[in-house]
Amino acid sequence: MKQGSIMNGKSEKAEYGLFKVIVKIIPIQVRSAPWNCLLENCLGVMHGLLFALSVVATQYLFDAVSDAAAGRAGYRECVICLAVLAAVIFGQQIVNGVQNFHGMGILLPKSAGGLTELIHKKIERIAPVRFEDTGFLDDLNKAKEGIRAITMFCMVLFVCVSFYGVYFTAIGIYLFRLKPMLLLTLLLAFIPAMLAQTVKVRIFVNLEEESAPLRRECDYYQKAICDREYFKETRILGAFTFFYQLFEDTMKGLSGKIWRTERKAALLQLMLDFTTFAGMAASAYMLFAATMEGEITVGMFAAVFAALTQIFAIMQEVVRQHMGNMNKDIGKVVNFLRLLDMPERTGAEGEPDFTKGITAENISFRYPGRDTPSIKNVSLHIADGETIAIVGENGAGKSTLVRLLTGIYRPTEGRVLVGGLDTARYSASSVWKGMSGVFQKYQRYKMTLKENVTISDTAAEAKPDRIRAVLEEAGFERDNIGLEDMLSPEYGGVDISGGQWQRVAIARGLYRVNGFIVLDEPTSAIDPVEETKIYKQFAHLAEGKCALIVTHRIGSVKLADRIIVMDAGKIVDIGTHDELTARSGQYAKMWEAQAQWYERM
Ligand code: ATP
């Protein structure tokens, strides 16, 4: 497979027009909260009908009053018409209130939950190698902002269809029956406004495209300025100004882009207001002429005039506020859809059989954006129950090889078989069944000690005895820290030392029941004496399993059955500790250098 084609996010980005967005987004929104979407639309239809009814009730009231004034009818009719109009307006207010509460207070949070779940599940299905691609990280960042935007966007669509749709259709029929030209003027005022909005959609989609990388940069600099994990280094090295300057420059760039887009949009808005005003003036003139010529009654004039004012006010609201918001949101919605449409890492289901060991057949791998491969034509077999250690200089390709052997990445050439399952053909969850690992960049979860150890255990009740046992095996001194203690001062808990965190990470790796375990430099923050103890313990635990150890400390790899020496992405030597030291190659040099270092200590 050609690496460039996997990573080039842009080439995969399909074009998303407004129509395509609407067609795709409605089912997603409806699935996230079906009953609430139905209720929202029912309320919209009721609201629209009540609005149209108020115009007819106004006409009857005015006609009743003018008849009463001319002595053609009594006050009773006036009072009845007034009571009907008051009831309709009251009903309108109630429905409006309920709709607002339901939309913002119930539908929005409920949908946000459903959509967040959708995006999380999707992320799980995306190949981990994509996380190496900055373009993908931008898309992910942008997509997360689309969660709220989707519901807001759909709520506007619902309002347009159920409320405005019903209201305009009812009023349209009413006006058409009075004078067909009235309807035409209305449409003429509305169509240019709609066209202007389509242009605005494009402007805001482009803005979103361009501003996401800048926002990500700003967030990162802000993190470097404010976050706990950075503050020691940034303050002591006097790097505050450096990061602040970068933050300010990027922010300026971002604000400039937003300001230019808003200016363009405001100019379009001005043109739009003008057409709406012209439409309203023409309709009012026609209405006045029709009344003067006796084509319509005074009551009709008053009701329609009031309705026209209302229609134009609503049009302004639809076009300026609702569609304006839709324009701003559509960029975010498109990003959400792009993420959902991204190709997933799929594969057949299977059960790894670790008696078959782990095999790499002539594999190569190139990172996104890199011209040269980081792993070149590597072949290797880890037999059942064998512990293999990988050593090599910085950048030799050790961690990359581990990611390939564990199926985190799929090789660009060749194939990897984990317990007989080809990582390119089987699903990630199948390949990772019965696999465990502790990595160089382990995580410090802001959770309890127990949760930190048992994240791989979805069964509700983790086993306290087993947790204590693995913590002990990892050499974690519990002091006064209980399993339920929160390991984070930010959440009212305690912090532990770097070495202790590393042992928690090791305990986490040991906790997962496994047939293949990987230790990728998990002990760099632990002193060498303790480290040797942990590796001895590890060797004991790894008995009968396939195991892989990556470390810079040669003293610890002696325990392995075989040692692989890597250089520039290739395996340059392989053998036991004694065999390799006897060969006086790269391994022997590394061994001598470190042995001397330990002697000088
Ligand atoms: P170290 O001992 O320093 O951890 P390593 O032997 O584990 O190094 P790798 O991290 O596998 O080496 O890196 C091998 C090569 O791949 C290096 O040239 C490195 O620059 C490159 N590389 C590693 N990660 C990435 C990445 N995410 N994107 C691009 N290139 C990468």
XYZ file of C-alpha atoms and ligand atoms in Angstrom:
632
model
C 0.000 0.000 0.000
C 1.317 3.443 -0.802
C 1.887 5.348 2.412
C 1.206 8.778 0.927
C -2.277 7.766 -0.057
C -3.184 6.673 3.470
C -1.973 9.836 5.041
C -3.040 12.409 2.574
C -6.216 13.454 4.322
C -6.997 16.167 1.787
C -7.270 13.755 -1.138
C -9.852 11.768 0.811
C -11.962 14.770 1.695
C -15.078 14.577 -0.375
C -16.826 17.818 -1.199
C -19.776 18.462 1.080
C -22.397 20.793 -0.403
C -25.288 22.129 1.670
C -27.721 19.544 0.254
C -25.375 16.636 0.920
C -24.783 17.900 4.466
C -28.521 18.106 5.160
C -29.194 14.627 3.740
C -26.412 13.090 5.818
C -26.960 15.000 9.009
C -30.689 14.514 9.556
C -30.553 10.711 10.092
C -27.529 11.127 12.394
C -29.355 13.731 14.472
C -32.608 11.769 14.547
C -30.817 8.595 15.673
C -29.139 10.497 18.512
C -32.521 11.465 20.088
C -35.471 10.181 17.978
C -38.385 11.025 20.271
C -37.066 14.457 21.070
C -36.614 15.257 17.378
C -40.221 14.213 16.763
C -41.466 16.334 19.656
C -39.420 19.336 18.495
C -41.035 19.139 15.048
C -44.558 18.644 16.432
C -44.092 21.742 18.574
C -42.816 23.607 15.495
C -45.888 22.629 13.449
C -48.226 23.715 16.291
C -46.369 26.981 16.642
C -46.573 27.653 12.874
C -50.300 26.859 12.734
C -51.024 29.121 15.707
C -49.092 31.948 14.041
C -51.135 31.579 10.845
C -54.324 31.342 12.890
C -53.515 34.632 14.616
C -53.538 36.409 11.210
C -56.998 35.081 10.377
C -58.244 35.879 13.915
C -56.867 39.438 13.541
C -58.740 39.857 10.257
C -62.027 38.726 11.888
C -61.482 41.043 14.825
C -60.845 44.092 12.604
C -63.832 43.286 10.417
C -66.047 42.830 13.512
C -64.869 46.139 14.963
C -65.379 48.053 11.703
C -68.867 46.444 11.311
C -69.742 47.385 14.909
C -68.523 50.961 14.312
C -70.697 51.174 11.198
C -73.682 49.762 13.173
C -73.799 46.521 11.083
C -72.990 44.247 14.059
C -73.074 44.211 17.875
C -70.259 44.263 20.483
C -70.731 40.553 21.207
C -69.019 39.537 17.937
C -66.136 41.893 18.778
C -65.693 40.310 22.232
C -65.809 36.764 20.816
C -63.217 37.636 18.113
C -61.009 39.315 20.724
C -61.248 36.279 23.029
C -60.315 33.926 20.145
C -57.331 36.112 19.173
C -56.200 36.308 22.822
C -56.443 32.507 23.155
C -54.432 31.973 19.963
C -51.716 34.422 21.078
C -51.607 32.834 24.531
C -51.291 29.375 22.941
C -48.494 30.703 20.733
C -46.569 31.961 23.770
C -46.954 28.660 25.604
C -45.851 26.542 22.634
C -42.926 28.904 21.984
C -41.797 28.643 25.612
C -42.070 24.842 25.651
C -40.220 24.597 22.336
C -37.348 26.801 23.531
C -37.023 24.833 26.756
C -37.190 21.497 24.988
C -34.714 22.489 22.245
C -31.965 23.975 24.372
C -32.606 22.202 27.663
C -33.396 18.654 26.547
C -32.730 17.996 22.865
C -29.302 19.680 22.780
C -27.721 17.884 25.779
C -29.296 14.551 24.867
C -28.044 14.713 21.288
C -24.601 15.856 22.449
C -24.347 12.603 24.429
C -25.358 10.473 21.436
C -23.085 12.287 18.998
C -20.106 12.176 21.347
C -20.551 8.428 21.656
C -20.702 8.159 17.859
C -17.443 10.053 17.440
C -15.683 8.103 20.192
C -16.658 4.788 18.619
C -15.446 6.033 15.255
C -12.089 7.096 16.695
C -11.673 3.605 18.115
C -12.083 2.152 14.616
C -9.543 4.461 12.974
C -6.042 3.065 12.435
C -3.665 4.284 15.220
C -1.081 5.234 12.580
C -3.360 8.094 11.569
C -2.620 9.753 14.897
C 0.908 10.368 13.557
C -0.588 12.613 10.893
C -1.006 16.261 11.923
C -3.691 16.714 9.254
C -5.730 14.008 10.942
C -5.274 15.610 14.359
C -6.615 18.855 12.892
C -9.631 17.022 11.524
C -10.240 15.384 14.868
C -10.046 18.685 16.668
C -12.438 20.265 14.185
C -14.837 17.327 14.315
C -15.188 17.518 18.103
C -16.411 21.085 17.738
C -19.112 19.802 15.411
C -20.921 17.909 18.170
C -22.894 20.904 19.420
C -22.982 22.459 15.951
C -24.855 19.461 14.484
C -27.773 19.764 16.874
C -27.880 23.548 16.524
C -27.812 23.103 12.753
C -30.598 20.526 12.833
C -32.684 22.606 15.226
C -32.564 25.423 12.685
C -33.571 22.969 9.946
C -36.444 21.694 12.080
C -37.599 25.263 12.774
C -37.392 26.096 9.061
C -39.399 23.056 8.005
C -41.910 22.632 10.807
C -42.496 26.179 12.028
C -41.614 28.495 9.112
C -42.663 25.901 6.534
C -46.141 25.509 8.026
C -46.537 29.221 8.732
C -45.395 30.371 5.274
C -47.502 27.765 3.487
C -50.636 28.726 5.422
C -50.043 32.453 4.993
C -49.004 31.926 1.359
C -52.358 30.270 0.628
C -54.143 33.096 2.466
C -52.275 35.821 0.542
C -52.622 34.002 -2.789
C -56.386 33.876 -2.343
C -56.388 37.624 -1.586
C -54.046 38.667 -4.402
C -51.567 36.322 -6.194
C -49.091 39.166 -6.805
C -48.601 39.545 -3.039
C -47.141 36.051 -2.902
C -44.809 36.768 -5.805
C -43.359 39.877 -4.152
C -42.718 37.884 -1.030
C -40.835 35.224 -2.962
C -38.812 37.842 -4.837
C -37.699 39.293 -1.534
C -36.834 35.891 -0.159
C -34.902 34.296 -3.051
C -31.954 36.780 -3.214
C -31.659 36.479 0.548
C -31.373 32.688 0.242
C -28.756 32.962 -2.496
C -26.655 35.329 -0.406
C -26.768 32.763 2.378
C -25.428 30.035 0.103
C -22.405 32.231 -0.607
C -21.997 32.796 3.120
C -21.988 29.031 3.712
C -18.899 28.685 1.510
C -17.154 31.613 3.188
C -17.581 30.084 6.636
C -16.617 26.567 5.551
C -13.343 28.026 4.234
C -12.813 29.959 7.458
C -13.218 26.782 9.490
C -10.741 24.941 7.234
C -8.096 27.606 7.652
C -8.544 28.375 11.315
C -8.457 24.830 12.781
C -4.634 24.410 12.541
C -4.158 27.871 14.079
C -6.565 27.062 16.904
C -4.701 23.837 17.586
C -1.429 25.779 17.734
C -2.957 28.360 20.100
C -4.268 25.600 22.362
C -0.853 24.006 22.455
C 0.973 27.239 23.364
C -1.641 27.963 25.986
C -1.057 24.505 27.421
C 2.685 25.165 27.527
C 2.004 28.432 29.396
C -0.601 27.229 31.878
C -0.427 23.448 32.320
C 1.013 21.826 35.379
C 3.173 19.373 33.445
C 4.984 22.237 31.670
C 5.243 24.926 34.300
C 8.473 23.812 35.996
C 10.423 23.732 32.774
C 8.877 26.836 31.210
C 9.358 28.967 34.357
C 12.873 27.827 35.242
C 14.108 28.166 31.670
C 12.389 31.552 31.354
C 10.380 30.214 28.406
C 7.141 31.989 29.337
C 7.814 34.922 26.964
C 8.798 32.536 24.169
C 5.506 30.661 24.341
C 3.469 33.789 25.017
C 4.922 35.467 21.916
C 4.079 32.426 19.794
C 0.583 32.336 21.263
C 0.045 36.027 20.568
C 1.322 35.821 16.969
C -0.842 32.829 16.173
C -3.841 34.428 17.850
C -3.331 37.566 15.738
C -3.308 35.448 12.586
C -6.491 33.708 13.685
C -8.304 36.931 14.632
C -7.264 38.484 11.284
C -8.813 35.591 9.368
C -12.030 35.772 11.414
C -12.282 39.541 10.994
C -11.839 39.371 7.177
C -14.514 36.685 6.915
C -16.952 38.547 9.141
C -16.455 41.719 7.044
C -17.271 39.855 3.821
C -20.332 38.321 5.482
C -21.507 41.713 6.807
C -21.380 43.245 3.317
C -23.487 40.419 1.956
C -25.900 40.916 4.835
C -26.302 44.574 3.919
C -27.299 43.659 0.358
C -29.689 41.136 1.714
C -31.365 43.646 4.029
C -31.863 45.947 1.103
C -33.691 43.324 -1.000
C -35.890 42.414 1.945
C -36.787 46.052 2.502
C -37.611 46.523 -1.214
C -39.867 43.440 -1.123
C -41.710 44.728 1.897
C -42.260 48.177 0.374
C -43.662 46.672 -2.871
C -46.043 44.367 -0.951
C -47.287 47.220 1.265
C -47.956 49.364 -1.811
C -49.952 46.589 -3.529
C -51.995 46.035 -0.412
C -52.779 49.727 -0.085
C -53.836 49.912 -3.778
C -56.074 46.824 -3.393
C -57.839 48.347 -0.367
C -58.368 51.649 -2.172
C -59.914 49.829 -5.130
C -62.232 47.894 -2.771
C -60.685 44.511 -3.630
C -60.157 43.708 0.035
C -61.834 44.835 3.287
C -60.229 47.135 5.872
C -60.023 44.160 8.252
C -58.122 42.196 5.646
C -55.816 45.148 5.023
C -55.047 45.473 8.734
C -54.519 41.710 9.216
C -52.388 41.267 6.111
C -50.379 44.414 6.824
C -49.668 43.116 10.319
C -48.860 39.693 8.848
C -46.514 41.194 6.253
C -44.614 43.086 8.931
C -44.412 39.863 10.874
C -43.348 37.833 7.828
C -40.526 40.229 7.041
C -39.458 40.266 10.660
C -39.467 36.455 10.592
C -37.601 36.413 7.281
C -34.965 38.621 8.797
C -34.803 36.255 11.730
C -34.594 33.148 9.518
C -32.064 34.548 7.151
C -29.947 36.636 9.439
C -30.031 34.826 12.735
C -30.893 31.216 12.020
C -29.233 30.855 8.647
C -26.344 33.007 9.835
C -25.792 30.570 12.692
C -26.190 27.686 10.286
C -23.482 29.188 8.085
C -21.123 29.435 10.987
C -21.957 25.915 12.110
C -21.807 24.229 8.738
C -17.997 24.225 8.677
C -17.962 22.358 11.971
C -20.727 20.014 10.811
C -18.769 19.202 7.639
C -15.729 18.340 9.746
C -17.830 15.989 11.850
C -19.086 14.275 8.683
C -15.552 14.016 7.315
C -14.455 12.187 10.417
C -17.421 9.811 10.193
C -16.625 9.138 6.528
C -12.952 8.432 7.161
C -11.838 4.941 6.209
C -11.711 2.622 9.171
C -9.288 -0.051 10.143
C -11.374 -3.083 9.473
C -10.583 -6.762 9.426
C -11.827 -10.236 10.096
C -12.481 -11.514 13.607
C -10.183 -14.166 14.994
C -8.528 -15.595 18.074
C -4.723 -15.365 18.307
C -2.975 -18.603 19.110
C 0.234 -17.580 20.877
C 1.724 -21.046 20.568
C 2.386 -19.946 16.970
C 4.419 -17.021 18.325
C 4.891 -13.656 16.610
C 6.314 -13.451 13.096
C 7.502 -10.535 10.949
C 8.027 -11.425 7.293
C 10.282 -8.973 5.474
C 8.471 -5.903 6.815
C 9.093 -2.225 6.005
C 7.349 0.839 7.378
C 7.361 4.537 6.503
C 5.823 7.259 8.726
C 3.440 9.795 7.207
C 5.345 12.687 5.709
C 8.695 10.838 5.803
C 10.597 10.052 2.604
C 12.582 7.147 3.957
C 11.288 4.060 5.749
C 11.971 3.768 9.496
C 11.932 -0.042 9.274
C 13.565 -1.765 6.321
C 13.094 -5.422 5.356
C 12.981 -6.852 8.857
C 12.221 -10.552 9.418
C 11.883 -12.070 12.871
C 10.129 -14.857 14.747
C 9.386 -14.825 18.471
C 8.661 -18.407 19.463
C 6.114 -19.433 22.084
C 7.556 -18.766 25.544
C 10.508 -16.825 24.158
C 11.665 -13.448 25.519
C 13.323 -11.222 22.963
C 15.089 -7.964 23.775
C 15.638 -5.183 21.271
C 18.558 -2.790 21.680
C 19.999 -0.032 19.519
C 20.961 3.634 19.426
C 18.358 6.416 19.617
C 16.251 6.462 16.459
C 17.350 2.945 15.414
C 13.685 1.934 14.992
C 13.079 -0.064 18.188
C 9.743 1.514 19.151
C 8.521 1.463 15.551
C 9.299 -2.251 15.288
C 7.404 -2.864 18.532
C 4.380 -0.983 17.151
C 4.497 -3.182 14.063
C 4.934 -6.439 15.983
C 2.013 -5.538 18.226
C -0.217 -4.630 15.269
C -0.593 -0.977 16.324
C 0.732 -0.076 12.863
C 0.329 -2.214 9.785
C 3.530 -2.624 7.738
C 3.737 -0.792 4.425
C 5.400 -3.893 2.997
C 5.599 -7.496 4.204
C 3.349 -8.931 6.887
C 3.192 -9.469 10.646
C 1.482 -12.487 12.176
C 0.437 -12.191 15.825
C -0.506 -15.609 17.133
C -1.107 -16.600 13.507
C -3.305 -13.557 12.717
C -2.088 -11.278 9.927
C -2.294 -7.750 11.395
C -3.268 -6.346 7.990
C -6.184 -8.749 7.605
C -7.557 -9.118 11.123
C -9.356 -6.514 13.207
C -7.374 -4.618 15.825
C -9.473 -6.064 18.650
C -8.714 -9.618 17.457
C -4.974 -8.965 17.215
C -4.865 -7.290 20.632
C -6.773 -10.056 22.394
C -4.430 -11.459 25.031
C -1.742 -8.838 24.438
C -0.401 -6.457 27.051
C 2.284 -3.844 27.210
C 4.015 -1.084 29.110
C 5.285 1.760 26.993
C 7.909 4.483 27.193
C 5.244 7.195 27.077
C 2.921 5.620 29.617
C -0.024 7.614 30.905
C -0.668 9.058 34.346
C -4.430 8.739 34.611
C -6.079 11.239 36.919
C -8.034 8.458 38.575
C -7.799 6.213 41.629
C -4.886 3.799 42.062
C -7.275 0.912 41.425
C -8.595 2.451 38.203
C -5.059 3.220 37.064
C -4.242 -0.480 37.248
C -7.500 -1.935 35.936
C -8.293 0.123 32.829
C -8.148 -3.049 30.708
C -10.775 -4.753 32.862
C -14.280 -3.874 31.720
C -15.827 -6.284 34.221
C -17.303 -3.945 36.809
C -15.612 -5.479 39.803
C -11.847 -5.578 39.581
C -10.152 -8.039 41.895
C -8.406 -6.228 44.805
C -6.105 -9.179 45.572
C -4.897 -9.334 42.012
C -4.388 -5.533 41.954
C -2.294 -5.706 45.122
C -0.303 -8.625 43.684
C 0.606 -6.846 40.425
C 1.477 -3.635 42.306
C 3.811 -5.697 44.440
C 5.309 -7.429 41.396
C 5.943 -4.006 39.850
C 7.639 -2.932 43.104
C 5.124 -0.202 43.889
C 5.573 0.872 47.529
C 2.052 1.688 48.588
C 3.070 3.659 51.692
C -0.246 5.085 52.816
C -1.850 5.045 49.409
C -5.037 2.996 49.255
C -6.511 1.421 46.143
C -9.366 3.924 46.184
C -7.083 6.966 46.578
C -7.208 9.486 43.776
C -3.816 9.946 42.109
C -4.218 13.579 41.155
C -3.933 16.755 43.247
C -6.206 18.501 40.691
C -9.047 16.186 41.747
C -8.358 16.445 45.450
C -6.016 13.444 45.573
C -2.304 12.852 46.021
C 0.546 12.882 43.540
C 3.249 10.238 43.422
C 6.847 10.326 42.193
C 7.869 9.650 38.577
C 9.314 6.267 39.549
C 6.098 5.310 41.348
C 4.034 6.333 38.317
C 6.208 4.122 36.174
C 5.584 1.176 38.506
C 1.840 1.807 38.344
C 2.142 1.640 34.536
C 4.031 -1.655 34.810
C 1.403 -3.033 37.197
C -1.238 -2.011 34.651
C 0.557 -4.003 31.952
C 0.950 -7.024 34.225
C -2.703 -6.903 35.323
C -4.040 -7.681 31.853
C -4.188 -11.421 31.236
C -1.915 -11.996 28.276
C -0.071 -14.404 26.037
C 2.219 -11.741 24.591
C 3.678 -8.916 26.663
C 5.774 -5.956 25.606
C 7.944 -3.735 27.782
C 9.034 -0.736 25.692
C 11.508 1.149 27.931
C 9.125 1.317 30.851
C 11.828 1.678 33.503
C 13.758 4.814 32.513
C 12.685 6.674 35.687
C 13.623 3.782 37.970
C 17.132 3.413 39.381
C 19.266 0.636 37.810
C 19.259 -1.624 40.888
C 15.471 -1.559 41.150
C 15.216 -1.886 37.396
C 17.157 -5.146 37.387
C 14.821 -6.447 40.099
C 11.777 -5.545 38.005
C 13.192 -7.223 34.901
C 13.975 -10.387 36.897
C 10.420 -10.364 38.155
C 9.236 -9.730 34.641
C 11.272 -12.648 33.259
C 9.618 -14.868 35.841
C 6.142 -13.589 34.906
C 6.849 -13.910 31.181
C 7.696 -17.606 31.454
C 5.679 -19.556 28.895
C 4.631 -16.368 27.070
C 5.948 -14.461 24.072
C 7.692 -11.376 25.432
C 9.428 -8.375 23.964
C 11.672 -5.974 25.878
C 13.049 -2.695 24.562
C 15.608 -0.932 26.704
C 18.725 1.199 26.543
C 20.116 -0.434 29.676
C 22.104 -3.387 28.459
C 22.333 -4.853 31.960
C 18.646 -5.739 31.844
C 18.633 -7.534 28.498
C 20.934 -10.324 29.614
C 17.797 -12.096 30.845
C 16.341 -12.371 27.348
C 16.553 -15.604 25.371
C 17.713 -13.667 22.313
C 18.827 -10.093 21.780
C 18.202 -8.154 18.578
C 20.512 -5.277 17.709
C 18.967 -2.601 15.515
C 20.576 0.153 13.522
C 18.953 2.542 10.994
C 15.743 0.515 10.817
C 17.433 -2.849 10.240
C 18.359 -5.836 12.385
C 22.154 -5.863 12.302
C 22.816 -8.638 14.802
C 20.948 -11.274 16.742
C 21.990 -13.752 19.464
C 22.312 -14.356 23.192
C 24.206 -11.944 25.442
C 27.274 -14.189 25.471
C 27.213 -14.703 21.714
C 26.905 -10.991 21.014
C 29.597 -9.863 23.455
C 31.939 -12.453 21.941
C 31.337 -11.037 18.432
C 32.662 -7.568 19.358
C 30.066 -5.845 17.199
C 27.746 -2.933 18.038
C 26.253 -4.782 21.025
C 29.674 -5.458 22.534
C 30.537 -1.742 22.200
C 27.289 -0.731 23.910
C 27.908 -3.306 26.637
C 31.457 -2.096 27.261
C 30.407 1.558 27.294
C 27.686 0.902 29.859
C 29.757 -1.468 31.968
C 32.429 1.243 32.262
C 29.754 3.737 33.168
C 28.515 1.526 35.973
C 32.114 0.943 37.167
C 32.766 4.736 37.353
C 29.646 5.161 39.470
P 14.604 5.873 20.942
O 15.600 4.923 21.509
O 15.129 7.244 20.889
O 13.254 5.761 21.562
P 13.884 4.179 18.703
O 14.977 3.251 18.382
O 12.734 3.644 19.472
O 14.443 5.499 19.378
P 11.931 5.030 16.796
O 11.205 5.871 17.759
O 11.331 3.758 16.365
O 13.402 4.764 17.314
O 12.242 5.895 15.508
C 12.801 5.362 14.322
C 12.799 6.433 13.228
O 11.472 6.788 12.926
C 13.529 7.715 13.635
O 14.234 8.189 12.510
C 12.419 8.667 13.970
O 12.783 9.980 13.645
C 11.280 8.178 13.075
N 9.989 8.423 13.736
C 9.600 7.948 14.925
N 8.338 8.350 15.198
C 7.939 9.091 14.144
C 6.745 9.785 13.801
N 5.694 9.786 14.601
N 6.708 10.430 12.633
C 7.757 10.435 11.793
N 8.900 9.812 12.054
C 9.001 9.140 13.195
